[in-house]
Short mmCIF file of C-alpha atoms and ligand atoms in Angstrom, two decimals:
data_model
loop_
_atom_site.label_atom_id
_atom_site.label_comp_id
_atom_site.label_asym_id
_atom_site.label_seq_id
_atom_site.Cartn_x
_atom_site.Cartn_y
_atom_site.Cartn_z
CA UNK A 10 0.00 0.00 0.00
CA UNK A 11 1.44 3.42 -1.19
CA UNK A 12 2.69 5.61 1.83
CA UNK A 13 2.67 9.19 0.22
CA UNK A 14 5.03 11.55 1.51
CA UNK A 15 4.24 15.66 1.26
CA UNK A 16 8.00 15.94 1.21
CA UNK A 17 8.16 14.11 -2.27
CA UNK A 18 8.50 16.56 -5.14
CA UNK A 19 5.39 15.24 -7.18
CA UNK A 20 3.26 15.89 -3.75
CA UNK A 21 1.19 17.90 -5.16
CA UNK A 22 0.09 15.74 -8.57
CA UNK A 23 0.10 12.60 -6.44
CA UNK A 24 -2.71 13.96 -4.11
CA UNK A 25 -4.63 15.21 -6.44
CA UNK A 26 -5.16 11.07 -7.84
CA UNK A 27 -5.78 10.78 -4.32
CA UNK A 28 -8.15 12.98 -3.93
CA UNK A 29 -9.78 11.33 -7.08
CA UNK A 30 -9.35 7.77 -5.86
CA UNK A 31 -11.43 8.76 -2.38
CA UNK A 32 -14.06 10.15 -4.46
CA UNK A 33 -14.27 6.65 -6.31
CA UNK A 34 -14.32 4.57 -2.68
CA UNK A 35 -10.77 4.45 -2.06
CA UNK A 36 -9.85 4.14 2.06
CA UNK A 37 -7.44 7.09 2.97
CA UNK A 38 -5.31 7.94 5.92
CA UNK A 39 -4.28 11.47 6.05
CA UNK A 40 -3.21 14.05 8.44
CA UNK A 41 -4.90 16.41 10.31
CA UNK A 42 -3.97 19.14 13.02
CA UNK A 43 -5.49 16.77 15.74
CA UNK A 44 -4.81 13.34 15.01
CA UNK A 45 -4.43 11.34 11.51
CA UNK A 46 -7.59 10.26 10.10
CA UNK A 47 -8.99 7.59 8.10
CA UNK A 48 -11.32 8.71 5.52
CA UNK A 49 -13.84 7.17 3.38
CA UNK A 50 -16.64 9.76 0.45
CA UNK A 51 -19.36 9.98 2.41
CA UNK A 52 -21.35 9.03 -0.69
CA UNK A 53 -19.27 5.79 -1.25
CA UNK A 54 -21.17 3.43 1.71
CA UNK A 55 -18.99 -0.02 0.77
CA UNK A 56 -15.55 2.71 1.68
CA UNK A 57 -17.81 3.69 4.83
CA UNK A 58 -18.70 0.28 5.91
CA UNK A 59 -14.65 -0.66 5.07
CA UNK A 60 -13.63 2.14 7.28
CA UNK A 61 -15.36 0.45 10.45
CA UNK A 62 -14.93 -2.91 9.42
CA UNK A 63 -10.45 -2.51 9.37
CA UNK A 64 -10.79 -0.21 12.78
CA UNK A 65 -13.14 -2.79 14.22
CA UNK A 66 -14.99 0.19 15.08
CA UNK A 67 -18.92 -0.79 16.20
CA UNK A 68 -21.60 0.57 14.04
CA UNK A 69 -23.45 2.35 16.30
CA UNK A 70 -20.15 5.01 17.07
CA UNK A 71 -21.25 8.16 14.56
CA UNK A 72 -18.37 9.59 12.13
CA UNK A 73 -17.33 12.89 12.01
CA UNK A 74 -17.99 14.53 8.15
CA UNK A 75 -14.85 16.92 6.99
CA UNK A 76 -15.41 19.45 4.79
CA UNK A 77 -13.06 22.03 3.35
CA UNK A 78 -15.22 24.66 2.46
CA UNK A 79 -18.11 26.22 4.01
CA UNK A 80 -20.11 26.28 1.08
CA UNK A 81 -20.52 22.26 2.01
CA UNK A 82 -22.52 23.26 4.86
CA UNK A 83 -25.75 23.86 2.87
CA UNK A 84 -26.10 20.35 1.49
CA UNK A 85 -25.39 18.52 5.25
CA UNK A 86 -27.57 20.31 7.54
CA UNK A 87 -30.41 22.26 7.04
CA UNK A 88 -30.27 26.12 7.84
CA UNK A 89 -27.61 26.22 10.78
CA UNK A 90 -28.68 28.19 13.94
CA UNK A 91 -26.51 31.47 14.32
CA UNK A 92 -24.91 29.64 17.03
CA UNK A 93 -23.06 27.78 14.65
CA UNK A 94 -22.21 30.35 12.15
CA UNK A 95 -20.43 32.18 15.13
CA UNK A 96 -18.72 29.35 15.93
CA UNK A 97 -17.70 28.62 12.67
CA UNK A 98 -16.79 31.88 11.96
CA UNK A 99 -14.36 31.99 14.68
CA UNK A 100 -12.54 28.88 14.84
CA UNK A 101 -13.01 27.01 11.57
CA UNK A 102 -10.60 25.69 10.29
CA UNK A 103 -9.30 23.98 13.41
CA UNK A 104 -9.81 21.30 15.87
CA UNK A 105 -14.12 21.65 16.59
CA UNK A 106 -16.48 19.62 15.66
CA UNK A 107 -20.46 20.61 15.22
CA UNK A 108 -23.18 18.42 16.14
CA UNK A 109 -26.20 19.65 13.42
CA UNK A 110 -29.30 18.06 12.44
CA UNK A 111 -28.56 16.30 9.28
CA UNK A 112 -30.03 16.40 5.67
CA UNK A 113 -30.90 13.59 3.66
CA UNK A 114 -27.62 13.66 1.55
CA UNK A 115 -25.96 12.25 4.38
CA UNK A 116 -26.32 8.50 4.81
CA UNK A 117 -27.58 6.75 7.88
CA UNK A 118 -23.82 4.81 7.89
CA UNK A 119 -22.22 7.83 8.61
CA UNK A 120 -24.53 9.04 11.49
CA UNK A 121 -25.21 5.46 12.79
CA UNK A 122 -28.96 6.06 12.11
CA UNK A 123 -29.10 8.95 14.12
CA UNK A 124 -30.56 12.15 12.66
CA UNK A 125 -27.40 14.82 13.54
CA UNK A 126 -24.45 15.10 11.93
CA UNK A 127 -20.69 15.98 13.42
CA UNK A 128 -19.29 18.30 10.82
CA UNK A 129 -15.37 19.42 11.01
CA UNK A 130 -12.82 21.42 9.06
CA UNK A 131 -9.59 20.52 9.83
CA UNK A 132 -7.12 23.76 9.21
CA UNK A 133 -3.67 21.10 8.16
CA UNK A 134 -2.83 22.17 4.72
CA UNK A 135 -2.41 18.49 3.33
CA UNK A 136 -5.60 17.28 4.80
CA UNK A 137 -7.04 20.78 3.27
CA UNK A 138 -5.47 19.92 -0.30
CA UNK A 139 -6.95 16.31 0.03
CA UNK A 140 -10.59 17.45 0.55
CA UNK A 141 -10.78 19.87 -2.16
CA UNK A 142 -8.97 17.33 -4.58
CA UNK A 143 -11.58 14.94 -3.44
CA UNK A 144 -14.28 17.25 -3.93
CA UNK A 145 -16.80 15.59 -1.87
CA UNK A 146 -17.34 15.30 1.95
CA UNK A 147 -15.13 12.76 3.89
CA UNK A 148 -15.99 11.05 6.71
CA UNK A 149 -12.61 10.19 8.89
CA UNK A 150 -12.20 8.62 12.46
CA UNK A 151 -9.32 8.44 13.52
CA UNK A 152 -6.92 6.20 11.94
CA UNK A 153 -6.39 3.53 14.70
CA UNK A 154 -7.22 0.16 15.52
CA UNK A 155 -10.77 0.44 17.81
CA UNK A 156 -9.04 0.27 21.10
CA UNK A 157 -5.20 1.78 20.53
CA UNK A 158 -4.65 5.50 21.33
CA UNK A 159 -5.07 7.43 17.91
CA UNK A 160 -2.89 7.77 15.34
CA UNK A 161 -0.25 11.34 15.67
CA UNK A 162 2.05 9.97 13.19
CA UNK A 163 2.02 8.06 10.05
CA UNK A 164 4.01 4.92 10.90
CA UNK A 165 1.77 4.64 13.68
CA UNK A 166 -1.30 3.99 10.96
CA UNK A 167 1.16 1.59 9.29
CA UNK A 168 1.64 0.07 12.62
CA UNK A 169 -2.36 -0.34 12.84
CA UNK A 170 -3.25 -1.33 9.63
CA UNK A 171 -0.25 -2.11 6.70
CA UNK A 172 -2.09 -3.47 3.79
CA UNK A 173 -5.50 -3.30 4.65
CA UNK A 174 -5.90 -0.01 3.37
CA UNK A 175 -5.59 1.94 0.57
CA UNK A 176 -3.46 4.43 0.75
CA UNK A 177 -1.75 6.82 4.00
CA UNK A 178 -0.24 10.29 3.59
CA UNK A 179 2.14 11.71 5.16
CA UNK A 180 2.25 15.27 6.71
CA UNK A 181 4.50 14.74 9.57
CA UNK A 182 3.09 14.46 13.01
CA UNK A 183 -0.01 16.07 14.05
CA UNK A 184 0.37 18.87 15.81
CA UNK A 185 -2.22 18.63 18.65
CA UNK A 186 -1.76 14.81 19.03
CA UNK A 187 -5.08 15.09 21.11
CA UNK A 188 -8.80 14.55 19.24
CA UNK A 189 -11.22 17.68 18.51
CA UNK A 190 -13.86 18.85 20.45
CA UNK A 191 -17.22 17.61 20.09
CA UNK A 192 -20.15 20.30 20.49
CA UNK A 193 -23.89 19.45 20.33
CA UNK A 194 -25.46 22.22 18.90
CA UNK A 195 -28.87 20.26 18.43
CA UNK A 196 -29.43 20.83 22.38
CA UNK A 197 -31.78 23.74 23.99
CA UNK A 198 -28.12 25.10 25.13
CA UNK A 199 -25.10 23.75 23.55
CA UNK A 200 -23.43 20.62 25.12
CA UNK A 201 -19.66 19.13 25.37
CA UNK A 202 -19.80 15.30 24.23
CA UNK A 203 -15.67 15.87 24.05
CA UNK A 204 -13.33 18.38 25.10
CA UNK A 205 -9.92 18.42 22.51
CA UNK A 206 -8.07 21.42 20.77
CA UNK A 207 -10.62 24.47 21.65
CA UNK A 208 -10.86 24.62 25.09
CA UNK A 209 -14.39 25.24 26.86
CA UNK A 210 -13.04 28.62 27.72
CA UNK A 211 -12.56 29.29 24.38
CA UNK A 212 -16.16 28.59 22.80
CA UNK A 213 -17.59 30.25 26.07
CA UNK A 214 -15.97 33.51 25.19
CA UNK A 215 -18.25 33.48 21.48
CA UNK A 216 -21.26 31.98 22.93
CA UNK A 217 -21.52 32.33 26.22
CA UNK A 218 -22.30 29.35 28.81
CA UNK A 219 -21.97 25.78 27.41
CA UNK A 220 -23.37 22.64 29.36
CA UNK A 221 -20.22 20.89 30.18
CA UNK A 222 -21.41 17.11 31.27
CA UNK A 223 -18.98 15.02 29.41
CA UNK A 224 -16.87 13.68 32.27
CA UNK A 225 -20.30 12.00 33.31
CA UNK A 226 -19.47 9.58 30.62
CA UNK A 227 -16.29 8.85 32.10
CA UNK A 228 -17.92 8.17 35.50
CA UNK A 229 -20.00 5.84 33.63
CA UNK A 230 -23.69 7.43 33.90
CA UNK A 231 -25.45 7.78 31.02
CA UNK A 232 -24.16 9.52 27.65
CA UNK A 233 -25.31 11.27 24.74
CA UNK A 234 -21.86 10.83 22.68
CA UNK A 235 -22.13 7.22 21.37
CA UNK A 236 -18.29 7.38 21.44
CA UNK A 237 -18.04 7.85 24.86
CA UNK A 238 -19.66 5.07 26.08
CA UNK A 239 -17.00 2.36 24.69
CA UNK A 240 -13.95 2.27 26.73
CA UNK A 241 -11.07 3.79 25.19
CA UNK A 242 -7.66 2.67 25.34
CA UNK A 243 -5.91 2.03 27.82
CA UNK A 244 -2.30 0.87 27.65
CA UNK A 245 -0.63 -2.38 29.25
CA UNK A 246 0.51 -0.23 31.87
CA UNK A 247 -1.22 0.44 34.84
CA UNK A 248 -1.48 4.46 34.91
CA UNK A 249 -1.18 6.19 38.47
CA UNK A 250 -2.23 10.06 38.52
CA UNK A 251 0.12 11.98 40.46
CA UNK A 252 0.85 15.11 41.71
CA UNK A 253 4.47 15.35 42.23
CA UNK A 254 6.67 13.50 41.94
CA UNK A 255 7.62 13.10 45.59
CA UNK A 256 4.69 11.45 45.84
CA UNK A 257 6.53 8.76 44.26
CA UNK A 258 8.36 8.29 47.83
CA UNK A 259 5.29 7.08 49.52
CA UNK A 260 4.68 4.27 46.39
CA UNK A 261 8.13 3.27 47.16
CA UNK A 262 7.81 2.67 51.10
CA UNK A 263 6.50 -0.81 50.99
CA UNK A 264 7.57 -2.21 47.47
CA UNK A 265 10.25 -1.86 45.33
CA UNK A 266 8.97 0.15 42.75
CA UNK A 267 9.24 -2.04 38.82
CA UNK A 268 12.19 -1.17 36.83
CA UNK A 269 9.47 -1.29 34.16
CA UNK A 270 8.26 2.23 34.82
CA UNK A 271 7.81 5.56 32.66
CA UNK A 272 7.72 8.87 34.39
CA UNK A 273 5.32 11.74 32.30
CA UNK A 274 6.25 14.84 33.51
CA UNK A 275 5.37 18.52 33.08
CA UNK A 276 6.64 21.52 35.32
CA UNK A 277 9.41 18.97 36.42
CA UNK A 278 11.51 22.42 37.32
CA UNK A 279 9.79 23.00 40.56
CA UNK A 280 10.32 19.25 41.78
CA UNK A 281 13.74 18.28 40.69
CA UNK A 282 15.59 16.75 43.13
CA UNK A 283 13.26 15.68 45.41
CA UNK A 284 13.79 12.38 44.56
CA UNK A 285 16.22 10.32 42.88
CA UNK A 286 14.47 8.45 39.88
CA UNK A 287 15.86 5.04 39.19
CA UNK A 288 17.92 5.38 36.01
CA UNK A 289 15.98 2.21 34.24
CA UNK A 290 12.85 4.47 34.41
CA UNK A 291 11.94 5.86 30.96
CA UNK A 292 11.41 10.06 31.74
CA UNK A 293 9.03 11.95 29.63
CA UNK A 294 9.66 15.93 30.50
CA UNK A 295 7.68 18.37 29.01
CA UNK A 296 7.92 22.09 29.32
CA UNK A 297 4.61 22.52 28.35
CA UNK A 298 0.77 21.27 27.81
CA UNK A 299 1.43 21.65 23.95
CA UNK A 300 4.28 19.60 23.93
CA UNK A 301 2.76 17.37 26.32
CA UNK A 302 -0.54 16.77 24.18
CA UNK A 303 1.17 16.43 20.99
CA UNK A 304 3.89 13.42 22.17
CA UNK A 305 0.99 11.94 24.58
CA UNK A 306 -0.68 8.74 22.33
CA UNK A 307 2.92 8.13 21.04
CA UNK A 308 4.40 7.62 24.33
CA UNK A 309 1.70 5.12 25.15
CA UNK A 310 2.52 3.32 21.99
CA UNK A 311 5.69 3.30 23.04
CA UNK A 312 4.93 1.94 26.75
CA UNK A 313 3.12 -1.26 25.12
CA UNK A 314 6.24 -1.80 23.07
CA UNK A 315 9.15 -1.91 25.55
CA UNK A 316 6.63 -3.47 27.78
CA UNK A 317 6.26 -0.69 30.34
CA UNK A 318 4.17 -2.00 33.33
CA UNK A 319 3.56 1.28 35.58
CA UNK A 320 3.14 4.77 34.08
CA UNK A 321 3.02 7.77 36.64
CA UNK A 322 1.74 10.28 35.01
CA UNK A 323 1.80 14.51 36.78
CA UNK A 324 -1.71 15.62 36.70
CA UNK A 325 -1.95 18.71 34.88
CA UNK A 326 -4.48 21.87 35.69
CA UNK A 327 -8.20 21.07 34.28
CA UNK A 328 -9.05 24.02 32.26
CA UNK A 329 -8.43 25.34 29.06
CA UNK A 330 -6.24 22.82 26.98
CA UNK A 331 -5.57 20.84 29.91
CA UNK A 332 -8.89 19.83 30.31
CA UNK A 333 -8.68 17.43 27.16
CA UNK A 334 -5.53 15.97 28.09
CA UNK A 335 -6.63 15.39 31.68
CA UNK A 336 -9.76 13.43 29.83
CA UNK A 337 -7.33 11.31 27.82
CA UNK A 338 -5.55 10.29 30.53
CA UNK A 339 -8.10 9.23 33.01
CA UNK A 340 -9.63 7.13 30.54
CA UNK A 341 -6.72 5.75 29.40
CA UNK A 342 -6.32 5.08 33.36
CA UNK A 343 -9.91 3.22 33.91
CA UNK A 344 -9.08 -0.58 33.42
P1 LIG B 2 -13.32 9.66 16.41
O1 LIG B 2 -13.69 9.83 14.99
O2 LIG B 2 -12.81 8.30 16.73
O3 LIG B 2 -12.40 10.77 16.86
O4 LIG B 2 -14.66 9.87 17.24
C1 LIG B 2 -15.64 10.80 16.87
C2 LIG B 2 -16.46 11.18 18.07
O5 LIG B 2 -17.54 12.03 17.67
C3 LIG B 2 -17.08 9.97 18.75
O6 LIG B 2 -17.05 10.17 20.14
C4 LIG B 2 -18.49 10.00 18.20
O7 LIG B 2 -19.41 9.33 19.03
C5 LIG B 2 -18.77 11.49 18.11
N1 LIG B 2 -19.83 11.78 17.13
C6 LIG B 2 -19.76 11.65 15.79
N2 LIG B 2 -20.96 11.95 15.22
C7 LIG B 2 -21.79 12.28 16.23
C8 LIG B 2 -23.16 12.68 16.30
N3 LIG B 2 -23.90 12.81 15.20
N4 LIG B 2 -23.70 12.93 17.52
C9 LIG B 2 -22.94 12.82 18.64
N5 LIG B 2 -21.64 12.44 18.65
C10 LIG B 2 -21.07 12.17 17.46
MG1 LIG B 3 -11.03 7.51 17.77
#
């Protein structure tokens, strides 16, 4: 299966015959700003159905719809409340996703018989240049096995899938490395199903007050984001929440803490030295939540491989972009 680099010199020819190929019911991975994706036409059902039948994704878990241009709006969901156009207006292209009620153009695969559709433009250039090649709206989970952290980088989709698909571009590694944020805008006041790259704070500043009830999902009450009710991935690990690391002292006092043990830590400054970290340990420092989010589902990739048994991870402050990250990692916690 052709890996497509957009540091090749052709790049721009070659994705163009992409573009054409996933209007004709080719399977595509491709980059975007939050995590790669896997897309399938949204007119082409058999690429749909292939797209959950190689993730193993069930078929009740909705897809989100990418479009490149607003003008694609029109033909997905009927007259969009002015809620949406605000939104839209202010941080399209990027990492949110719109919960509308849907037309009939878009199939009941797509929106696992539901009548809303998620709708998303992601702002990457290649994943841009894709979309408008293919001409037609794409529906893209992201590119992982059902189960394994999404994909940030390309080999990782290799990792998941080799020859089962089509064909995977790649545009580096995604920048966010965390998924977007899911808004339902079909609600009497809009409601979080996910929080990702536009932080609550953010959208409240446009719209005002949003209903924030998504960690209920992760507390296991009832949901209204079918994705949120299957468990997400967790790694081999076990993952401990800390918050310092001298709280590492206290796991130590009975049992030898496992050589098989990766450290995740941001604002390590203010605790260094506090204790002395076994030099087997594998130490992930970050200086920041950015760099943080965007390494986050390939470290856990890379736990499972060197066989990593105990992950401490430093919790990091719940609001704005932290908020998303926080989510990621208590799920991925929850065994
Ligand atoms: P993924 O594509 O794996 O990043 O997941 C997409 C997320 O968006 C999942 O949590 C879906 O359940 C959610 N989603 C997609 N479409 C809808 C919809 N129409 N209504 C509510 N949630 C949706
Ligand atoms: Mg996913």
């Amino acid at each position: 299966m052709p890996i497509i680099s957009y540091q090749e010199k052709d790049f721009q020819q070659k994705i163009k015959k992409v573009g054409e190929y996933l209007q004709n019911g080719a399977v595509v991975a491709f980059p975007t700003e939050t995590v790669y994706g896997l897309g399938a036409s949204l007119f082409q059902e058999s690429a749909i159905q292939k797209v959950f039948q190689v993730k193993g994704r069930p078929n009740d878990n909705p897809l989100i719809v990418h479009i490149y241009s607003v003008d694609q709006i029109e033909e997905l969901t009927a007259r969009p409340p002015a809620v949406a156009l605000k939104l839209i207006d202010h941080f399209w292209p990027g990492p949110l996703t719109l919960v509308l009620p849907k037309t009939k153009v878009v199939p009941n695969i797509a929106t696992a018989g539901g009548q809303t559709v998620a709708l998303r433009m992601p702002s990457h250039p290649v994943a841009q240049q894709l979309l408008q090649a293919a001409e037609v709206p794409v529906v893209a989970p992201s590119a992982n096995l059902s189960g394994k952290p999404s994909a940030t980088t390309a080999q990782h989709v290799w990792d998941d899938f080799r020859d089962q698909i089509d064909y995977i571009i790649d545009g580096g590694p995604s920048q966010l490395g965390v998924e977007s944020t899911v808004l339902d805008l079909t609600t009497s006041q809009p409601t979080l199903l996910r929080s990702g790259g536009i932080s609550v704070e953010q959208i409240e500043t446009v719209i005002g007050p949003i209903n924030v009830s998504e960690r209920e999902s992760i507390t296991g009450t009832p949901v209204k984001s079918p994705g949120q009710k299957y468990r997400h991935y967790a790694p081999q690990a076990n993952i401990c929440i800390i918050d310092d690391v001298t709280e590492l002292k206290k796991h130590n006092a009975n049992q030898q803490l496992p050589d098989s043990t990766a450290l995740i830590l941001t604002n390590y400054s203010k605790t260094k030295d506090s204790i002395t970290i076994p030099a087997k340990w594998k130490v992930y420092r970050f200086s920041d939540l950015n760099e943080l989010s965007a390494n986050l589902y390939h470290i856990f990739r890379e736990c499972d491989r060197v066989g990593i048994k105990q992950i401490y991870f430093q919790k990091v402050e719940e609001s704005n972009f932290g908020r998303a990250i926080m989510d990621r990692v208590i799920r991925a916690s929850k065994k």
